[in-house]
C-alpha atoms as a printed R data frame, in Angstrom:
    type eleno elety resid chain resno       x      y       z
1   ATOM     1    CA   MET     A     1   0.290 -0.110   0.302
2   ATOM     2    CA   GLY     A     2   1.564  3.501  -0.962
3   ATOM     3    CA   ARG     A     3   2.371  5.068   2.107
4   ATOM     4    CA   MET     A     4   0.334  8.749   3.225
5   ATOM     5    CA   HIS     A     5   0.283 11.577   4.114
6   ATOM     6    CA   SER     A     6  -1.092 14.264   6.122
7   ATOM     7    CA   PHE     A     7  -2.169 17.858   6.212
8   ATOM     8    CA   LEU     A     8  -2.546 19.967   8.719
9   ATOM     9    CA   LEU     A     9  -4.936 23.371   8.898
10  ATOM    10    CA   LYS     A    10  -4.417 25.483  11.025
11  ATOM    11    CA   GLU     A    11  -6.574 29.125  10.150
12  ATOM    12    CA   GLY     A    12  -7.782 27.733   7.166
13  ATOM    13    CA   LYS     A    13  -3.559 27.094   5.921
14  ATOM    14    CA   LEU     A    14  -3.015 24.229   4.463
15  ATOM    15    CA   HIS     A    15   0.703 23.108   5.538
16  ATOM    16    CA   TYR     A    16   2.356 19.529   4.949
17  ATOM    17    CA   GLN     A    17   2.861 17.905   8.400
18  ATOM    18    CA   GLY     A    18   4.541 14.571   7.564
19  ATOM    19    CA   SER     A    19   3.019 12.331  10.094
20  ATOM    20    CA   ILE     A    20   2.351 15.210  12.631
21  ATOM    21    CA   ILE     A    21  -0.601 14.597  15.103
22  ATOM    22    CA   ASP     A    22  -1.800 17.670  16.021
23  ATOM    23    CA   HIS     A    23  -3.710 17.138  19.647
24  ATOM    24    CA   HIS     A    24  -5.728 20.515  19.544
25  ATOM    25    CA   MET     A    25 -10.133 20.022  19.557
26  ATOM    26    CA   ASN     A    26 -10.635 22.828  17.298
27  ATOM    27    CA   ARG     A    27  -8.061 21.254  14.415
28  ATOM    28    CA   ILE     A    28  -8.968 18.684  12.013
29  ATOM    29    CA   LEU     A    29  -6.181 16.699  11.170
30  ATOM    30    CA   PHE     A    30  -7.221 15.903   7.777
31  ATOM    31    CA   ALA     A    31  -5.750 12.791   5.822
32  ATOM    32    CA   ALA     A    32  -7.048 11.539   2.036
33  ATOM    33    CA   ILE     A    33  -6.570  8.757   0.582
34  ATOM    34    CA   LEU     A    34  -6.734  7.942  -3.229
35  ATOM    35    CA   ILE     A    35  -7.455  4.560  -3.536
36  ATOM    36    CA   ALA     A    36  -8.274  2.581  -6.551
37  ATOM    37    CA   GLY     A    37  -4.556  1.716  -6.879
38  ATOM    38    CA   LEU     A    38  -3.403  5.066  -7.158
39  ATOM    39    CA   LEU     A    39  -0.706  6.876  -4.748
40  ATOM    40    CA   VAL     A    40  -1.201 10.299  -3.146
41  ATOM    41    CA   PRO     A    41   1.579 12.523  -4.583
42  ATOM    42    CA   GLY     A    42   4.202 14.127  -3.298
43  ATOM    43    CA   GLY     A    43   2.316 17.417  -2.968
44  ATOM    44    CA   ALA     A    44  -0.660 18.563  -0.962
45  ATOM    45    CA   ALA     A    45  -2.599 17.680  -4.682
46  ATOM    46    CA   LEU     A    46  -4.737 14.625  -5.226
47  ATOM    47    CA   GLU     A    47  -5.180 13.541  -9.190
48  ATOM    48    CA   ALA     A    48  -8.041 10.278 -10.306
49  ATOM    49    CA   VAL     A    49  -9.572  9.923 -13.043
50  ATOM    50    CA   ILE     A    50 -12.971 10.906 -13.494
51  ATOM    51    CA   GLY     A    51 -15.639  7.778 -12.746
52  ATOM    52    CA   GLU     A    52 -12.606  6.454 -10.231
53  ATOM    53    CA   THR     A    53 -13.318  6.668  -6.370
54  ATOM    54    CA   ILE     A    54 -11.807  7.976  -3.547
55  ATOM    55    CA   THR     A    55 -11.270  7.893  -0.386
56  ATOM    56    CA   LEU     A    56 -11.705 11.526   2.111
57  ATOM    57    CA   ALA     A    57 -10.221 10.194   5.866
58  ATOM    58    CA   GLY     A    58  -9.641 11.917   8.292
59  ATOM    59    CA   SER     A    59  -9.849 12.490  12.479
60  ATOM    60    CA   ALA     A    60 -11.704 15.554  14.143
61  ATOM    61    CA   PRO     A    61 -11.440 14.785  17.718
62  ATOM    62    CA   GLY     A    62 -14.494 17.061  19.310
63  ATOM    63    CA   ALA     A    63 -16.259 17.123  16.526
64  ATOM    64    CA   THR     A    64 -19.441 14.751  15.561
65  ATOM    65    CA   THR     A    65 -19.821 15.194  12.004
66  ATOM    66    CA   ILE     A    66 -18.335 17.282   9.011
67  ATOM    67    CA   TYR     A    67 -19.374 18.655   6.482
68  ATOM    68    CA   LEU     A    68 -18.226 18.023   3.288
69  ATOM    69    CA   TYR     A    69 -18.014 20.677  -0.064
70  ATOM    70    CA   MET     A    70 -16.057 21.848  -3.149
71  ATOM    71    CA   THR     A    71 -14.867 24.584  -5.233
72  ATOM    72    CA   GLY     A    72 -14.488 24.313  -8.454
73  ATOM    73    CA   PRO     A    73 -14.726 24.855 -12.713
74  ATOM    74    CA   ASN     A    74 -18.802 25.686 -13.483
75  ATOM    75    CA   LEU     A    75 -19.256 25.402  -9.763
76  ATOM    76    CA   ASP     A    76 -21.392 27.433  -7.206
77  ATOM    77    CA   SER     A    77 -18.222 29.707  -5.397
78  ATOM    78    CA   ALA     A    78 -20.361 29.077  -2.300
79  ATOM    79    CA   GLY     A    79 -19.130 25.351  -2.675
80  ATOM    80    CA   VAL     A    80 -21.379 22.112  -3.608
81  ATOM    81    CA   PRO     A    81 -21.587 19.146  -2.092
82  ATOM    82    CA   LEU     A    82 -19.728 16.024  -3.614
83  ATOM    83    CA   HIS     A    83 -22.554 13.910  -4.352
84  ATOM    84    CA   ASN     A    84 -24.492 16.229  -5.821
85  ATOM    85    CA   PRO     A    85 -23.212 19.540  -7.583
86  ATOM    86    CA   SER     A    86 -26.069 20.954  -8.349
87  ATOM    87    CA   LEU     A    87 -26.889 21.095  -4.511
88  ATOM    88    CA   ARG     A    88 -25.262 24.396  -3.353
89  ATOM    89    CA   ALA     A    89 -24.036 24.534   0.031
90  ATOM    90    CA   ALA     A    90 -25.249 28.011   0.624
91  ATOM    91    CA   ASP     A    91 -28.937 26.560   0.524
92  ATOM    92    CA   GLY     A    92 -27.401 24.040   3.510
93  ATOM    93    CA   GLN     A    93 -26.456 21.379   1.243
94  ATOM    94    CA   PHE     A    94 -24.048 19.871   2.172
95  ATOM    95    CA   THR     A    95 -21.939 15.810   1.345
96  ATOM    96    CA   THR     A    96 -21.393 14.728   5.728
97  ATOM    97    CA   ALA     A    97 -19.719 12.150   7.434
98  ATOM    98    CA   LYS     A    98 -19.900 10.512  11.156
99  ATOM    99    CA   VAL     A    99 -17.082 10.831  13.370
100 ATOM   100    CA   SER     A   100 -16.688  8.179  15.469
101 ATOM   101    CA   SER     A   101 -15.968  7.488  19.359
102 ATOM   102    CA   SER     A   102 -12.259  7.545  18.657
103 ATOM   103    CA   GLY     A   103 -12.392 10.379  16.522
104 ATOM   104    CA   ARG     A   104 -12.191  9.376  13.208
105 ATOM   105    CA   TRP     A   105 -13.965  9.617  10.130
106 ATOM   106    CA   GLU     A   106 -14.158  8.488   6.836
107 ATOM   107    CA   TYR     A   107 -16.158  9.839   3.042
108 ATOM   108    CA   LYS     A   108 -15.598  7.504  -0.299
109 ATOM   109    CA   TRP     A   109 -16.191  9.778  -3.426
110 ATOM   110    CA   ASN     A   110 -17.450  8.422  -6.452
111 ATOM   111    CA   THR     A   111 -16.695 10.642  -9.246
112 ATOM   112    CA   ALA     A   112 -18.608  9.135 -12.005
113 ATOM   113    CA   GLY     A   113 -21.625  9.827 -12.824
114 ATOM   114    CA   ILE     A   114 -21.910 13.297 -10.699
115 ATOM   115    CA   GLY     A   115 -21.224 15.437 -13.614
116 ATOM   116    CA   LEU     A   116 -17.775 16.526 -13.077
117 ATOM   117    CA   ASP     A   117 -15.505 18.251 -15.751
118 ATOM   118    CA   ALA     A   118 -11.814 17.506 -15.649
119 ATOM   119    CA   GLY     A   119 -10.491 19.644 -13.303
120 ATOM   120    CA   THR     A   120  -8.869 20.975 -10.742
121 ATOM   121    CA   TYR     A   121 -11.334 21.031  -7.820
122 ATOM   122    CA   THR     A   122 -10.987 21.961  -3.887
123 ATOM   123    CA   VAL     A   123 -12.759 19.938  -0.986
124 ATOM   124    CA   TYR     A   124 -13.359 21.399   2.269
125 ATOM   125    CA   ALA     A   125 -13.653 18.893   5.542
126 ATOM   126    CA   VAL     A   126 -15.418 21.305   7.973
127 ATOM   127    CA   ASP     A   127 -16.488 21.037  10.871
128 ATOM   128    CA   ARG     A   128 -19.743 22.503  11.078
129 ATOM   129    CA   ALA     A   129 -22.930 23.749   8.442
130 ATOM   130    CA   VAL     A   130 -20.969 26.868   7.319
131 ATOM   131    CA   ASP     A   131 -20.029 27.117   3.402
132 ATOM   132    CA   ARG     A   132 -17.500 28.970   1.790
133 ATOM   133    CA   ARG     A   133 -18.250 32.633   2.078
134 ATOM   134    CA   ASN     A   134 -18.464 31.658   5.841
135 ATOM   135    CA   LEU     A   135 -15.347 30.680   7.581
136 ATOM   136    CA   ARG     A   136 -14.577 32.892  10.424
137 ATOM   137    CA   ASP     A   137 -15.459 31.170  12.585
138 ATOM   138    CA   ALA     A   138 -14.915 27.498  11.190
139 ATOM   139    CA   SER     A   139 -12.187 25.356  12.043
140 ATOM   140    CA   TYR     A   140 -11.584 23.266   7.345
141 ATOM   141    CA   LYS     A   141  -8.868 21.741   5.622
142 ATOM   142    CA   THR     A   142  -9.259 21.992   2.088
143 ATOM   143    CA   ILE     A   143  -7.102 20.309  -0.389
144 ATOM   144    CA   PRO     A   144  -6.813 20.671  -4.258
145 ATOM   145    CA   VAL     A   145  -8.147 17.386  -6.333
146 ATOM   146    CA   THR     A   146  -7.562 17.135 -10.574
147 ATOM   147    CA   LEU     A   147  -9.758 14.803 -11.996
148 ATOM   148    CA   ARG     A   148  -8.919 14.235 -15.897
149 ATOM   149    CA   THR     A   149 -10.479 12.211 -18.104
150 ATOM   150    CA   GLY     A   150  -8.311  9.211 -19.322
151 ATOM   151    CA   GLY     A   151  -7.989  7.024 -21.923
152 ATOM   152    CA   ILE     A   152  -8.956  3.578 -20.886
153 ATOM   153    CA   THR     A   153 -11.663  4.731 -18.121
154 ATOM   154    CA   ALA     A   154 -14.321  2.344 -20.494
155 ATOM   155    CA   SER     A   155 -13.259 -0.109 -19.647
156 ATOM   156    CA   PHE     A   156 -13.809 -0.149 -15.671
157 ATOM   157    CA   ALA     A   157 -17.131 -1.235 -15.128
158 ATOM   158    CA   THR     A   158 -18.582  0.821 -12.781
159 ATOM   159    CA   GLU     A   159 -22.180  0.653  -9.997
160 ATOM   160    CA   GLU     A   160 -24.809  3.121 -11.012
161 ATOM   161    CA   GLN     A   161 -25.190  6.161  -8.570
162 ATOM   162    CA   GLY     A   162 -27.012  8.306  -7.525
163 ATOM   163    CA   SER     A   163 -27.702 10.735  -4.261
164 ATOM   164    CA   LEU     A   164 -30.162 10.722  -1.466
165 ATOM   165    CA   GLN     A   165 -30.111 13.880   0.886
166 ATOM   166    CA   VAL     A   166 -31.841 13.630   4.243
167 ATOM   167    CA   THR     A   167 -32.260 16.983   5.959
168 ATOM   168    CA   VAL     A   168 -34.166 15.922   8.738
169 ATOM   169    CA   GLN     A   169 -35.475 17.581  11.709
170 ATOM   170    CA   PRO     A   170 -34.294 17.908  14.474
171 ATOM   171    CA   TYR     A   171 -31.122 17.862  13.462
172 ATOM   172    CA   GLY     A   172 -28.303 15.234  14.608
173 ATOM   173    CA   SER     A   173 -31.873 12.158  13.988
174 ATOM   174    CA   ARG     A   174 -30.080  8.729  13.287
175 ATOM   175    CA   VAL     A   175 -30.434  7.739  10.199
176 ATOM   176    CA   GLU     A   176 -30.336  4.157   8.931
177 ATOM   177    CA   ILE     A   177 -29.775  3.210   5.902
178 ATOM   178    CA   ASP     A   178 -30.828 -0.911   4.238
179 ATOM   179    CA   GLY     A   179 -30.338 -1.383   8.197
180 ATOM   180    CA   GLU     A   180 -27.068 -0.282   8.944
181 ATOM   181    CA   TYR     A   181 -25.709  3.315  10.599
182 ATOM   182    CA   ALA     A   182 -25.354  5.647   8.233
183 ATOM   183    CA   GLY     A   183 -24.951  9.216   9.901
184 ATOM   184    CA   GLU     A   184 -26.661 12.270  11.065
185 ATOM   185    CA   THR     A   185 -29.325 14.804  10.150
186 ATOM   186    CA   PRO     A   186 -29.079 16.686   8.074
187 ATOM   187    CA   LEU     A   187 -26.857 14.449   5.327
188 ATOM   188    CA   GLY     A   188 -26.654 13.710   2.434
189 ATOM   189    CA   ILE     A   189 -24.845 10.081   0.673
190 ATOM   190    CA   SER     A   190 -24.118  8.380  -2.481
191 ATOM   191    CA   LEU     A   191 -25.731  5.066  -2.764
192 ATOM   192    CA   PRO     A   192 -25.937  2.404  -5.891
193 ATOM   193    CA   VAL     A   193 -28.869  2.710  -7.484
194 ATOM   194    CA   GLY     A   194 -31.842  1.024  -6.167
195 ATOM   195    CA   ARG     A   195 -34.826  0.561  -3.454
196 ATOM   196    CA   HIS     A   196 -33.396  0.965  -0.193
197 ATOM   197    CA   ALA     A   197 -35.573  1.280   2.999
198 ATOM   198    CA   ILE     A   198 -34.559  4.387   5.435
199 ATOM   199    CA   ASP     A   199 -34.935  5.574   8.814
200 ATOM   200    CA   ILE     A   200 -35.445  7.982  11.437
201 ATOM   201    CA   SER     A   201 -34.813  8.068  14.530
202 ATOM   202    CA   HIS     A   202 -34.512 10.982  17.990
203 ATOM   203    CA   GLU     A   203 -34.915 10.606  21.253
204 ATOM   204    CA   GLY     A   204 -37.555 12.123  22.395
205 ATOM   205    CA   TYR     A   205 -39.359 12.414  19.015
206 ATOM   206    CA   SER     A   206 -40.953  9.252  17.030
207 ATOM   207    CA   PRO     A   207 -39.110  8.043  14.667
208 ATOM   208    CA   PHE     A   208 -40.119  8.086  11.046
209 ATOM   209    CA   GLY     A   209 -39.989  5.198   8.371
210 ATOM   210    CA   MET     A   210 -39.906  4.593   4.391
211 ATOM   211    CA   ASN     A   211 -38.860  3.336   1.426
212 ATOM   212    CA   VAL     A   212 -37.313  5.168  -0.908
213 ATOM   213    CA   VAL     A   213 -36.129  4.763  -5.181
214 ATOM   214    CA   ILE     A   214 -32.806  6.074  -6.373
215 ATOM   215    CA   TYR     A   215 -32.114  7.747  -9.906
216 ATOM   216    CA   GLU     A   216 -28.486  7.308 -11.487
217 ATOM   217    CA   GLY     A   217 -27.507 11.308 -11.455
218 ATOM   218    CA   TYR     A   218 -30.188 12.231  -9.286
219 ATOM   219    CA   THR     A   219 -31.052 13.300  -5.979
220 ATOM   220    CA   THR     A   220 -33.823 12.014  -3.668
221 ATOM   221    CA   SER     A   221 -34.849 14.268  -0.982
222 ATOM   222    CA   ILE     A   222 -36.086 13.478   2.251
223 ATOM   223    CA   GLU     A   223 -37.420 16.553   4.183
224 ATOM   224    CA   ARG     A   224 -39.706 15.542   6.795
225 ATOM   225    CA   THR     A   225 -40.170 17.384  11.414
226 ATOM   226    CA   LEU     A   226 -40.307 14.286  12.988
227 ATOM   227    CA   ARG     A   227 -43.172 14.242  16.151
228 ATOM   228    CA   PRO     A   228 -42.071 14.208  19.375
229 ATOM   229    CA   ILE     A   229 -43.408 12.475  21.636
230 ATOM   230    CA   GLU     A   230 -46.147 13.928  23.784
231 ATOM   231    CA   SER     A   231 -45.326 13.059  27.511
232 ATOM   232    CA   PRO     A   232 -49.345 10.666  28.930
233 ATOM   233    CA   THR     A   233 -51.143 12.748  30.355
234 ATOM   234    CA   PRO     A   234 -51.252 12.558  34.334
235 ATOM   235    CA   LEU     A   235 -54.890 11.108  35.122
236 ATOM   236    CA   PRO     A   236 -56.976 12.784  37.598
237 ATOM   237    CA   THR     A   237 -56.629 12.656  41.352
238 ATOM   238    CA   THR     A   238 -59.053 11.280  43.658
239 ATOM   239    CA   GLU     A   239 -60.500 13.415  46.693
240 ATOM   240    CA   THR     A   240 -60.538 12.091  49.926
241 ATOM   241    CA   ILE     A   241 -62.870 12.649  51.936
242 ATOM   242    CA   PRO     A   242 -61.985 12.407  55.582
243 ATOM   243    CA   PRO     A   243 -63.784  9.928  57.326
244 ATOM   244    CA   THR     A   244 -67.050 10.472  60.403
245 ATOM   245    CA   PRO     A   245 -65.732 10.578  63.179
246 ATOM   246    CA   GLU     A   246 -67.435  8.095  66.075
247 ATOM   247    CA   ALA     A   247 -68.140  8.893  69.667
248 ATOM   248    CA   SER     A   248 -65.708  7.233  72.134
249 ATOM   249    CA   GLY     A   249 -67.270  4.186  74.567
250 ATOM   250    CA   TRP     A   250 -66.634  6.686  77.181
251 ATOM   251    CA   VAL     A   251 -69.250  8.912  75.250
252 ATOM   252    CA   VAL     A   252 -71.932  6.205  74.336
253 ATOM   253    CA   ALA     A   253 -71.783  4.938  78.017
254 ATOM   254    CA   LEU     A   254 -72.856  8.701  79.354
255 ATOM   255    CA   ILE     A   255 -75.430  9.543  76.745
256 ATOM   256    CA   GLY     A   256 -77.019  6.081  78.073
257 ATOM   257    CA   ALA     A   257 -76.806  6.428  81.456
258 ATOM   258    CA   ALA     A   258 -78.600 10.224  80.913
259 ATOM   259    CA   LEU     A   259 -80.847  8.576  79.420
260 ATOM   260    CA   TRP     A   260 -81.328  6.325  82.384
261 ATOM   261    CA   VAL     A   261 -81.418  8.712  84.441
262 ATOM   262    CA   GLY     A   262 -83.515 10.948  82.867
263 ATOM   263    CA   VAL     A   263 -86.958  7.347  82.839
264 ATOM   264    CA   THR     A   264 -86.069  6.525  85.944
265 ATOM   265    CA   GLN     A   265 -87.074 10.268  87.158
266 ATOM   266    CA   ARG     A   266 -90.441 10.201  85.483
267 ATOM   267    CA   HIS     A   267 -91.933  7.456  86.339
């Protein structure tokens, strides 16, 4: 396997650091690996043939979700999600990757069938859902990726892909696709063409599930707000009526004695 180079972002600038790992919570260490038999070049940029899959991976201690988008030829300057360049990051549309409990994240970027032209693109990995124009308070990493056409691409069998955009509130809802954990909302992900079972849940809300059909080159969207689980209405309390006090034995005896005396006097 080829060497892996790590790229450390600090204050929005790219610095090649070899194998240095930064332990500060507000920085993102981003390792980009180009698969399909290619190696990461010695510099910062990556290169691939359109139709190949690029695995983006790294660590983001303290973050729960990484938001991915790109800029490049004929794309919106504020950024577009990796899985569907026709959407806009400025509209809150991002490709997302879940950060594991160990602080690692990974996203497999399939460059086939999404309408990208040959050229150089800049991929952004950000710790919050903001577009390129609103990165002032964000921790992020950028890396240039050059996509080119290749004369041998016709010999590769690529799986037909579409994409799914899940915009379900409250954000942070858990998304499972075909029974497997896929991430948290808002979620953008590439999927094979065909029918898929989607289940969405969040603590304190009623879960939601549905089947969707993914079409090649198109994005299927789910937009919904989960319904809070209502607390059960408390049962009405039963009023307690205090018992009627009963005369004690000596009071009854005195009353009986008085009645007997009265009867005797009459006789």
